[in-house]
Coordinates of C-alpha atoms in Angstrom, one line a residue:
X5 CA 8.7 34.5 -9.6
X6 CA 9.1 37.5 -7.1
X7 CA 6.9 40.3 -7.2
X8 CA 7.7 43.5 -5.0
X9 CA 6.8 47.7 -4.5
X10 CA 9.4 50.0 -3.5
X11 CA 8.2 52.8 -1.5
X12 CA 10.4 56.5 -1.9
X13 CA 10.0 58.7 1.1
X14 CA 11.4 62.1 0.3
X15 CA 11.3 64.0 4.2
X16 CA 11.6 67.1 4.4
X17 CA 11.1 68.5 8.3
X18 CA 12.6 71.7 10.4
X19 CA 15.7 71.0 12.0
X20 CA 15.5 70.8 15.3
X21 CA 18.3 72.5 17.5
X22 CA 20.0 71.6 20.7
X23 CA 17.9 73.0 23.8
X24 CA 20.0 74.6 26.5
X25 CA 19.7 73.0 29.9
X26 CA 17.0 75.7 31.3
X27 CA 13.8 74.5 31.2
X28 CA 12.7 78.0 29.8
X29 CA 14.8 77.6 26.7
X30 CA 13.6 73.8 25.6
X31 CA 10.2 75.2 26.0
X32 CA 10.9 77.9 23.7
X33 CA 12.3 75.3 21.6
X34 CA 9.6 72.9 21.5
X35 CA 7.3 75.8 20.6
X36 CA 9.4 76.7 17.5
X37 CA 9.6 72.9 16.0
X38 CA 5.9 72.4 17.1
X39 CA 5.5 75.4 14.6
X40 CA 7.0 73.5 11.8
X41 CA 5.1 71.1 10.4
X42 CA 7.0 67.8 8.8
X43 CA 5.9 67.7 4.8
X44 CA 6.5 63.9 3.7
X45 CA 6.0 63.4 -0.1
X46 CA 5.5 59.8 -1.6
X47 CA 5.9 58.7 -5.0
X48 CA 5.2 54.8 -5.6
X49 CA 7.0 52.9 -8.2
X50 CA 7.3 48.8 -8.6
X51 CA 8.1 45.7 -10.8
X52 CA 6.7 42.1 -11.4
X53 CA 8.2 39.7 -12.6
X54 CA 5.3 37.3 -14.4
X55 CA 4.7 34.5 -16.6
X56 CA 2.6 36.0 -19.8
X57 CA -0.9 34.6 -20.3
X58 CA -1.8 37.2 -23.0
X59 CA -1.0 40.3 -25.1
X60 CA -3.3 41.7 -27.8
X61 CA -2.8 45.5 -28.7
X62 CA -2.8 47.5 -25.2
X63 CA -3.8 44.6 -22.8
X64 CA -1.8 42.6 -21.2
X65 CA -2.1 39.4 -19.0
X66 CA 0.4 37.9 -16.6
X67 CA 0.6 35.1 -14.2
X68 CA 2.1 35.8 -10.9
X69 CA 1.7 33.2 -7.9
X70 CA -1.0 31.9 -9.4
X71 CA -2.9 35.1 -9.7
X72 CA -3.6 37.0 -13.2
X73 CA -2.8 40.2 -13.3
X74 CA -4.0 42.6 -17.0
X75 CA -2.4 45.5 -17.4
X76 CA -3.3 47.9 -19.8
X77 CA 0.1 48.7 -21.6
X78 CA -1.5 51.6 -24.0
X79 CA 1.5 54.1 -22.9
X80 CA 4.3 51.5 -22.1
X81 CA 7.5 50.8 -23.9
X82 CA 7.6 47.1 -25.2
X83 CA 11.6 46.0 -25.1
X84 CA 11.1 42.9 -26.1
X85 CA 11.3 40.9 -29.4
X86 CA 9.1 37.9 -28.4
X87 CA 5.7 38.6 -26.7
X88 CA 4.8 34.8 -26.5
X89 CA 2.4 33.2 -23.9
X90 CA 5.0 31.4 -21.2
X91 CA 7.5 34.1 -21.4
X92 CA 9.1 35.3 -18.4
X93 CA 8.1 39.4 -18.2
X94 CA 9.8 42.4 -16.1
X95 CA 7.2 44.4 -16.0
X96 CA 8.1 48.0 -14.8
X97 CA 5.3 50.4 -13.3
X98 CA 4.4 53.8 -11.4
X99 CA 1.3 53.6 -9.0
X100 CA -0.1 51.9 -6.5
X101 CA -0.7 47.8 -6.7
X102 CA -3.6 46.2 -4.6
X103 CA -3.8 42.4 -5.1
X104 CA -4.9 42.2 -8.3
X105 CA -6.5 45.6 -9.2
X106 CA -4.1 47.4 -11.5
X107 CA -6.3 50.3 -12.1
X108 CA -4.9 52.5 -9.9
X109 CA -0.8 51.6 -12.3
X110 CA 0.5 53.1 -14.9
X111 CA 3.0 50.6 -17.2
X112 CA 6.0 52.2 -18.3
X113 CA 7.7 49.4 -19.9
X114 CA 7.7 45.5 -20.2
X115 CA 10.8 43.0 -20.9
X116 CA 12.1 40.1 -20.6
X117 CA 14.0 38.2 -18.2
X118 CA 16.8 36.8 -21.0
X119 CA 15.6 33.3 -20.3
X120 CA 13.3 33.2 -23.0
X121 CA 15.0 31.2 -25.5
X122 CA 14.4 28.2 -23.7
X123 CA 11.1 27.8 -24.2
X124 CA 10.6 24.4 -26.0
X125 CA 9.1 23.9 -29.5
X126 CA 5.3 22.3 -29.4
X127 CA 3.4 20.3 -32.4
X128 CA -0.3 20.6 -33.2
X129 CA -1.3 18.1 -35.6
X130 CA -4.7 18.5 -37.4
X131 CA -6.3 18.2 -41.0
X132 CA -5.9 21.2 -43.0
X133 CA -9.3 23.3 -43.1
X134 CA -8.0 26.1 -44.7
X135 CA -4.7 28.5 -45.7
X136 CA -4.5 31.7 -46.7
X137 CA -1.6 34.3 -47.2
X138 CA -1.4 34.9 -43.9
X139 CA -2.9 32.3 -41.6
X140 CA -3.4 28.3 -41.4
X141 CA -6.7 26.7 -39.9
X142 CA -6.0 22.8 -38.6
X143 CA -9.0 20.9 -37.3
X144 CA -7.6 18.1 -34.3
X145 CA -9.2 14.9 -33.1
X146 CA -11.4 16.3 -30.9
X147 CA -12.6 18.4 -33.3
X148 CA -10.9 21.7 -31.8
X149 CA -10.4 24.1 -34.7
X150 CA -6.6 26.5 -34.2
X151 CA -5.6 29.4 -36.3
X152 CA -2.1 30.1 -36.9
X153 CA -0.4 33.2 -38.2
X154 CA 1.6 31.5 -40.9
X155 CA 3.3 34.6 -42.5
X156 CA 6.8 34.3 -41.8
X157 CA 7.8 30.9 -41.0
X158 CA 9.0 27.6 -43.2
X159 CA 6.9 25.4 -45.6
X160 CA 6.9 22.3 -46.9
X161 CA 4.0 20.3 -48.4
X162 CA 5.0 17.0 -49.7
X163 CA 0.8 16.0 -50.5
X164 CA -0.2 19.2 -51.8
X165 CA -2.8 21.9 -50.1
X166 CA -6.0 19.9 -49.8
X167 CA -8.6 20.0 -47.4
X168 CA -8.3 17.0 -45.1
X169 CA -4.6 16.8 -45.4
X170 CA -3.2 16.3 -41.9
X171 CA -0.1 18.6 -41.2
X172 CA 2.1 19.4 -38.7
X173 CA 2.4 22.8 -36.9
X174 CA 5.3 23.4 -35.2
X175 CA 5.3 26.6 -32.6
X176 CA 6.5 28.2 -29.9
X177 CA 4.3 29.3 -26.8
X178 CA 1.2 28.0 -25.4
X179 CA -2.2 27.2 -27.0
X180 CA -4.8 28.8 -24.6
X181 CA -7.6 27.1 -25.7
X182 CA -8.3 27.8 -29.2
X183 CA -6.3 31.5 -28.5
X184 CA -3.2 31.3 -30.9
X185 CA -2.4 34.9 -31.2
X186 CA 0.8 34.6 -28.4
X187 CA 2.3 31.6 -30.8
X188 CA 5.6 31.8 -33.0
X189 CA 5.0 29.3 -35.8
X190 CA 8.1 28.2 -36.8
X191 CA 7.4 25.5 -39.6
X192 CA 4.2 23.7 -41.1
X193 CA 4.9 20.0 -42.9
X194 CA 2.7 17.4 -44.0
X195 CA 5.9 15.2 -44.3
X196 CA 6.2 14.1 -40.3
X197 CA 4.6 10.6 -40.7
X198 CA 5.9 9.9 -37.3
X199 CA 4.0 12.6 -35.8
X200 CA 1.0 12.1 -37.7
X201 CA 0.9 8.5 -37.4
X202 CA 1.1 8.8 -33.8
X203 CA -1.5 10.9 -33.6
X204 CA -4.2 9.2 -36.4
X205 CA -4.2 5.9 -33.7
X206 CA -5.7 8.7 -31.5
X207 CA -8.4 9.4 -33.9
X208 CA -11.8 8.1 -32.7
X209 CA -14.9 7.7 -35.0
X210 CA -18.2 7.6 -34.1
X211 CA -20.7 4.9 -35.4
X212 CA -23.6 6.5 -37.7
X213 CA -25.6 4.8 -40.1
X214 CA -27.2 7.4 -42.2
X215 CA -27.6 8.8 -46.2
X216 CA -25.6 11.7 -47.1
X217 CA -25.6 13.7 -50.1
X218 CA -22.6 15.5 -52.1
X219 CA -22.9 19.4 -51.9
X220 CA -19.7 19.4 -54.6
X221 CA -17.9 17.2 -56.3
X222 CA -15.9 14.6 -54.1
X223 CA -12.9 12.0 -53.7
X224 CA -14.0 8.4 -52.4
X225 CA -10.3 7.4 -50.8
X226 CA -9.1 4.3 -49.1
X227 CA -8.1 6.0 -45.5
X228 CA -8.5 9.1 -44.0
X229 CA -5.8 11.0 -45.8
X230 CA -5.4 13.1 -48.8
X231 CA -2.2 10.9 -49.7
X232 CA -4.4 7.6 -49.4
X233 CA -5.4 6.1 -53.0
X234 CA -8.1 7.6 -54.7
X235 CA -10.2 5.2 -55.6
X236 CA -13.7 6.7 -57.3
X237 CA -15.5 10.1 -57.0
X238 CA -19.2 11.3 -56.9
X239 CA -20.7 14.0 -58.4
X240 CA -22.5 17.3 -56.6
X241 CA -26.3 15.7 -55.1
X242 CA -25.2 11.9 -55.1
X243 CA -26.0 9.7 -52.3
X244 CA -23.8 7.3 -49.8
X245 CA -24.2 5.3 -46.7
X246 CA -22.0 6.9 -44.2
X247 CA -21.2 5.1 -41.6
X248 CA -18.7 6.9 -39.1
X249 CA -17.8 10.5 -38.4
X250 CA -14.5 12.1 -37.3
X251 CA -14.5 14.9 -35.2
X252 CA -11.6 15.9 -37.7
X253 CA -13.5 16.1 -40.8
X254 CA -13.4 13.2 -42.3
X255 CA -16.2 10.5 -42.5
X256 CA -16.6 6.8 -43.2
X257 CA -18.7 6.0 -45.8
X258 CA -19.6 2.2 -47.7
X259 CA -18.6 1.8 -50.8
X260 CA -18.9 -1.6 -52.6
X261 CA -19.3 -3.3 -49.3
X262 CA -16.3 -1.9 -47.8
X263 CA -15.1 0.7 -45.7
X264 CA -13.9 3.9 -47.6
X265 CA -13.6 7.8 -46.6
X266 CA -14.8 11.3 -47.8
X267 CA -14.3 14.3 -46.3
X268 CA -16.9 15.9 -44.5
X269 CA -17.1 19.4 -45.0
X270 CA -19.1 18.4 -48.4
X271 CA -21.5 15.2 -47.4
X272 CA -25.0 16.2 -45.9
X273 CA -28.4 14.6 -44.6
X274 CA -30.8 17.0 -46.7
X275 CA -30.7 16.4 -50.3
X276 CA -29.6 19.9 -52.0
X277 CA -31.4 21.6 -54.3
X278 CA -30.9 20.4 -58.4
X279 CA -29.3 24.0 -59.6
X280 CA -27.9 24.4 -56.0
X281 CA -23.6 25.7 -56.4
X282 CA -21.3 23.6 -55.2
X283 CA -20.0 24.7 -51.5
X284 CA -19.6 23.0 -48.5
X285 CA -22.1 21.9 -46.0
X286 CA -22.3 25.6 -44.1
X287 CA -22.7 27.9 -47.4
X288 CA -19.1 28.4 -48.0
X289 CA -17.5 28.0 -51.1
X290 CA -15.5 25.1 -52.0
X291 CA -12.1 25.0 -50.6
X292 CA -10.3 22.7 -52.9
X293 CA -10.7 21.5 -56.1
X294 CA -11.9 18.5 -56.7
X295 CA -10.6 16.5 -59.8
X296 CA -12.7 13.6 -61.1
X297 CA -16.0 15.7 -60.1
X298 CA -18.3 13.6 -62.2
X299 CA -19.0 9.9 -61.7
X300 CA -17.9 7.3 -64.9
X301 CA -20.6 7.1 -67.3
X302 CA -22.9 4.7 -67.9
X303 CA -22.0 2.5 -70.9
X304 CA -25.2 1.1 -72.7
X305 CA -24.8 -2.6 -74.6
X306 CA -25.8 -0.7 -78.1
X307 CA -22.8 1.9 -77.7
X308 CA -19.7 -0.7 -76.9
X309 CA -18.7 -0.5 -80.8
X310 CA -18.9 3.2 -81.1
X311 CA -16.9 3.0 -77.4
X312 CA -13.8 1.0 -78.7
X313 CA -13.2 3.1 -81.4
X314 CA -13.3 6.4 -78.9
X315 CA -10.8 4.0 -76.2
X316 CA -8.2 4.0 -79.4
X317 CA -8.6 7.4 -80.5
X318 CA -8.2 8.2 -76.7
X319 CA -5.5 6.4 -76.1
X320 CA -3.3 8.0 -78.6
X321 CA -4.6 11.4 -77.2
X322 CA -2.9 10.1 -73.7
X323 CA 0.2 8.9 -75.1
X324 CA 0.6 12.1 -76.8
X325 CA -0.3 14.0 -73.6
X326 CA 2.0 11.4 -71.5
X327 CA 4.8 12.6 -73.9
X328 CA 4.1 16.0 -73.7
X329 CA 4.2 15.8 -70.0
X330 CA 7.8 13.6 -70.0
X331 CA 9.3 17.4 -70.3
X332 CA 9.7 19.7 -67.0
X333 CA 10.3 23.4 -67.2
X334 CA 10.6 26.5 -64.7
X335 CA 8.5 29.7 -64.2
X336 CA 10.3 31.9 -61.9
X337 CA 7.9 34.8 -61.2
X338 CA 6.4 37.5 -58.3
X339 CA 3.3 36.5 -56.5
X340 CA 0.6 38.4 -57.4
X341 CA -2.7 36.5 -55.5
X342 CA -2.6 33.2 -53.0
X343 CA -5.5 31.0 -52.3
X344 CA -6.1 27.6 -51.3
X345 CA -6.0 26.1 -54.8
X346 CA -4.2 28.6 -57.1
X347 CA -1.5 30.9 -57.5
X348 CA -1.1 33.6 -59.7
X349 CA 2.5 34.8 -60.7
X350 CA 3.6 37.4 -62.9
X351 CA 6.8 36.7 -65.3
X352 CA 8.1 39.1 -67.6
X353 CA 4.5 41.0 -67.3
X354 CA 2.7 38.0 -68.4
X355 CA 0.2 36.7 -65.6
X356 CA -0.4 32.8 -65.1
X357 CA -3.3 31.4 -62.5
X358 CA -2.4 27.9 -62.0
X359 CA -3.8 24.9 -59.7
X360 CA -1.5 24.1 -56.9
X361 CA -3.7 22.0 -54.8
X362 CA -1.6 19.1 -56.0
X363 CA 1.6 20.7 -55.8
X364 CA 4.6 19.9 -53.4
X365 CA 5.9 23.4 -51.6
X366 CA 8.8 25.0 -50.1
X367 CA 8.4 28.4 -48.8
X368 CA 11.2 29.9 -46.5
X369 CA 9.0 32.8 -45.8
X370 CA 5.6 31.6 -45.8
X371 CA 3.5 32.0 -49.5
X372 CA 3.3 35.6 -49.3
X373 CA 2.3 38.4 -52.6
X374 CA 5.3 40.1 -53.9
X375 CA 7.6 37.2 -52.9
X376 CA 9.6 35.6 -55.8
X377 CA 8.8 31.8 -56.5
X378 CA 9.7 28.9 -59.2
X379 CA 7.1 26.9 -60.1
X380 CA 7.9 23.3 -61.8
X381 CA 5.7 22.1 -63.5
X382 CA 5.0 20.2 -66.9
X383 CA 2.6 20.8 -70.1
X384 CA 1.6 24.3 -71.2
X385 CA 0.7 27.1 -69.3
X386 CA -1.1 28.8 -71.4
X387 CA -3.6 25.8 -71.4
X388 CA -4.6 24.9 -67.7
X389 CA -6.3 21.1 -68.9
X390 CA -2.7 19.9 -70.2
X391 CA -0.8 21.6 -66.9
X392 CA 0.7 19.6 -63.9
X393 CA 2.5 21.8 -61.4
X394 CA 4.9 19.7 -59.7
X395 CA 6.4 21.8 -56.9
X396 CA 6.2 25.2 -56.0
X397 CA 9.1 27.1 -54.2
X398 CA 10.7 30.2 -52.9
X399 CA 14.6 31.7 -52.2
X400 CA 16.0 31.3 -48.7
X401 CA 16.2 34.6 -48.2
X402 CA 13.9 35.8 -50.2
X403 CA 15.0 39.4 -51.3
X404 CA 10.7 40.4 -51.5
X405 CA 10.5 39.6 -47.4
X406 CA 13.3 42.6 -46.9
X407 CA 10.2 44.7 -48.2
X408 CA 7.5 42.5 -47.2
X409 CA 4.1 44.1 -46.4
X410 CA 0.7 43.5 -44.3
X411 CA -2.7 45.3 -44.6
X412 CA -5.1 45.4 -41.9
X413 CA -6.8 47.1 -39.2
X414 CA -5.5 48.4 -36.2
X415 CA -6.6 46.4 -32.8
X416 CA -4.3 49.3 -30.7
X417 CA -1.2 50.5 -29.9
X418 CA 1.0 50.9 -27.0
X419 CA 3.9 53.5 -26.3
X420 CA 6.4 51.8 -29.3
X421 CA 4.1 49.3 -30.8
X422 CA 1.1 48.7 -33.0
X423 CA -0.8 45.8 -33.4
X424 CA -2.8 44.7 -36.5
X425 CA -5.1 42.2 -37.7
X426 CA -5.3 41.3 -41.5
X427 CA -8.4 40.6 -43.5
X428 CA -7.9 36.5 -43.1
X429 CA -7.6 36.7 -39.4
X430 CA -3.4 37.0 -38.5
X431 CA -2.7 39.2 -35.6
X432 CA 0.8 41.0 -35.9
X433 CA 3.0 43.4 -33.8
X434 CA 5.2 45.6 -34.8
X435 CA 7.6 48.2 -33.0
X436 CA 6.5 52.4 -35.0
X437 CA 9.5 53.8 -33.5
X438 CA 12.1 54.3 -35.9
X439 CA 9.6 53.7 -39.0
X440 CA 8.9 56.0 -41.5
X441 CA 4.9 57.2 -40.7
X442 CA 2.3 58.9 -42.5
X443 CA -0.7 59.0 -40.0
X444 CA -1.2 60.7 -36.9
X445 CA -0.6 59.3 -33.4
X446 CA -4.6 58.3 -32.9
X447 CA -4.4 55.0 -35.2
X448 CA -6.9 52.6 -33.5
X449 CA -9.2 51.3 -35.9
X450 CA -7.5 52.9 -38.9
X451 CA -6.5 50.4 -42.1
X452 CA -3.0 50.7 -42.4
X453 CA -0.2 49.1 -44.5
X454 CA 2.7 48.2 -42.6
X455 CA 6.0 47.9 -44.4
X456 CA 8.9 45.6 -42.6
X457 CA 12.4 43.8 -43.3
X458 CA 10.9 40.4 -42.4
X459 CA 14.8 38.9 -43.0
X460 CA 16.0 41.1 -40.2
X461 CA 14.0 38.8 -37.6
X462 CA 14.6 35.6 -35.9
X463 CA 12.1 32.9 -36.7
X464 CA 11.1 32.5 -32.9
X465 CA 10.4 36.4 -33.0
X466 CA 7.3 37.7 -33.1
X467 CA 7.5 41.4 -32.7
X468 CA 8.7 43.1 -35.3
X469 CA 10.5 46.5 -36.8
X470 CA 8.5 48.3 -39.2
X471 CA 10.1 50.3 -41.6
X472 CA 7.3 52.3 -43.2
X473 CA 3.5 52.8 -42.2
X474 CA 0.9 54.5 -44.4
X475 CA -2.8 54.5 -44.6
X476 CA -4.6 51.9 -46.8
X477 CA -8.1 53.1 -46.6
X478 CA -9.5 53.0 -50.1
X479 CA -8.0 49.6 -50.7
X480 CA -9.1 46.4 -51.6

């Protein structure tokens, strides 16, 4: 990288005339141009060229020679599409630069060298914590937690959106830490079982020998995976010997004398309380529905007749349900609310919440309200206990992302840009100039709703053009 000033002298001085050979008349002239005095105005003005550490809102970092340099960028001109940590940055400036102290510059604008391009896609392979509209939370062997926007970027779930589930994020950038925000997700897949593979040998578990309790309903599988065999469940408050934990979330527990796995957001030393809710070990609510929540029941010796004619009456009532379930059919609808287990679409004005932990899903554009989906699934939907969802996807492109739009509140702004953060945590830029705006110029800490063509940007970009911004205090 080469970093340099340029210094602009603008002289302006008395002109000095040819003295006469008599020593009387250089005198004379000497006396004049002593008179005059030489005025010398400098203005300062400079570039660096820097490898970006950080950008968030009006500060930026860069690396130059091994030195950091943050700039605050509040009145500079961002002419770039990508601001993604490892990019190569022109940044142009007026003042004065003293090793490292920038207070005394002024950033007029910032781009990029062209070479960005290159930068090579990265994986980050974890178990699913959580997913949102906007974001994705993967916990990694070493029990590192990384939040990912996952707004604008391709899906696909072959296992379904459980907690536990490992997945593969794909991204361009560099992972400082656990800082995200200078990322560009381009795809998240559970269906890499190279990748994952790979990195399950990695996974270490440490040797516990202790008695947990349920704080919900849980799955007792076979590995560490949600797309290992289920093979039995315990209720909310029941006890097991657990025997390892993963710094991933998942532990190992013994279950008839062999080794087994729950995960381990919901297993817990104290005993809760009888009428405590089910949530997970911190307070927080469940994250994915469990199915089989309550254990078998007990069969007494006095109730096996009674049993055996309930088993035949049931097993009509499954082949009936096993026929009704033979039969597929499509829902093609807008999305009205996304959350880790359900969906709610909108057909025809009719509104459907269904379960899609178990789903499989597709998403071009990330699972985003107001984008258009078809949902697969079989049974009724008017009747949630006889309804499988089989796979849920969306249009490539999908006509709602050329109107796609983000709530949240402003971090700050620079001379083109603002920068928001949503209510689940996804920090986004977007270029105001051009863009149809109702506030004022002083936005920081405003709610807004930012309106953008998200099909109008590469899916290594992550700056984008807004085409409308409004205010959104007042909503929800």
């Amino acid at each position: 990288m080469k970093k340099y000033v340029r210094n602009l002298a603008v002289i302006s001085a008395g002109i000095v005339f040819a003295c006469s050979l008599s020593l009387t008349g250089c005198k004379a002239e000497e006396q004049k141009t002593e008179e005059k005095k030489t005025e010398i105005i400098v203005e300062s003005e400079g570039q660096m060229e820097g490898r970006l550490v950080s950008f968030e809102g009006k500060t930026l970092v860069v690396e130059e020679a091994e030195q950091d340099y943050t700039f605050d960028v509040s009145e500079a001109t961002v002419n770039t599409k990508n601001m993604r940590a490892g990019d190569d940055l022109v940044i142009y400036f007026e003042g004065k630069l003293e090793d490292t102290d920038t207070s005394k510059v002024k950033v007029t604008s910032i781009e990029d060298l062209g070479e960005n391009r290159h930068q090579t896609e990265k994986q980050a392979v974890g178990t699913l914590v959580k997913i949102t509209e906007n974001t994705i939370t993967i916990r990694q062997n070493d029990g590192k937690k990384l939040l990912f926007n996952s707004n604008n970027c391709q899906h696909e779930f072959k296992n379904g959106i459980r907690e536990g589930n490992w997945v593969v994020v794909t991204y361009i950038g560099e992972i400082n830490g656990t800082d995200t925000k200078n990322v560009t997700v381009i795809k998240i897949t559970d269906n890499a079982p190279n990748i994952v593979k790979k990195e399950q040998k990695k996974m270490k578990i440490k040797t516990v020998n202790e008695k947990v309790y349920t704080t919900a309903g849980v799955h007792i599988r076979e590995l560490y995976t949600t797309d290992s065999k289920v093979i039995s469940s315990l209720a909310k408050g029941e006890s097991v010997i657990r025997t390892g934990v993963c710094e991933n979330g998942w532990s190992r527990v013994q279950y008839k004398d062999k080794d087994a796995y729950i995960y381990g957001e919901y297993l817990t030393t104290e005993k809760p309380k009888k009428n405590a809710p089910a949530a997970k070990v911190s307070g927080e609510e469940v994250g994915t529905i469990q199915i089989g929540d309550e254990p078998e029941p007990v069969t007494l010796q006095s109730e096996v007749l009674g049993q055996i004619e309930k088993e035949m009456n049931t097993e009509k009532e499954m082949q009936a349900k096993e026929e009704t379930l033979s039969e597929t059919h499509t829902l093609t609808g807008t999305v009205l609310e996304v959350n880790m287990n359900t969906l709610t679409v909108s057909e025809k004005g009719k509104e459907y919440t269904i379960n899609v932990a178990d789903a499989q899903h597709e998403y071009a554009n990330g699972i985003q309200t107001g984008n258009t989906v078809t949902v697969t699934y079989a049974g009724n939907l008017d009747n949630p206990e006889d309804l499988i969802v089989i796979k849920v996807q969306d249009s490539d492109p999908n006509e709602a992302a050329k109107d796609a739009q983000y709530v949240g509140v402003v971090d700050d702004t620079t001379g083109n840009t603002v920068t928001l953060k949503t209510e689940d945590g996804a920090s986004m830029t977007f270029v105001k100039d051009g863009a149809e705006n109702s506030l004022d110029e002083d936005m920081d800490g405003k709610k807004i709703k930012v309106t953008a063509d998200m099909t109008e940007s590469e899916t290594d970009e992550n700056i984008f053009q807004a085409k409308q911004i409004d205010s959104a205090e007042g909503e929800q």
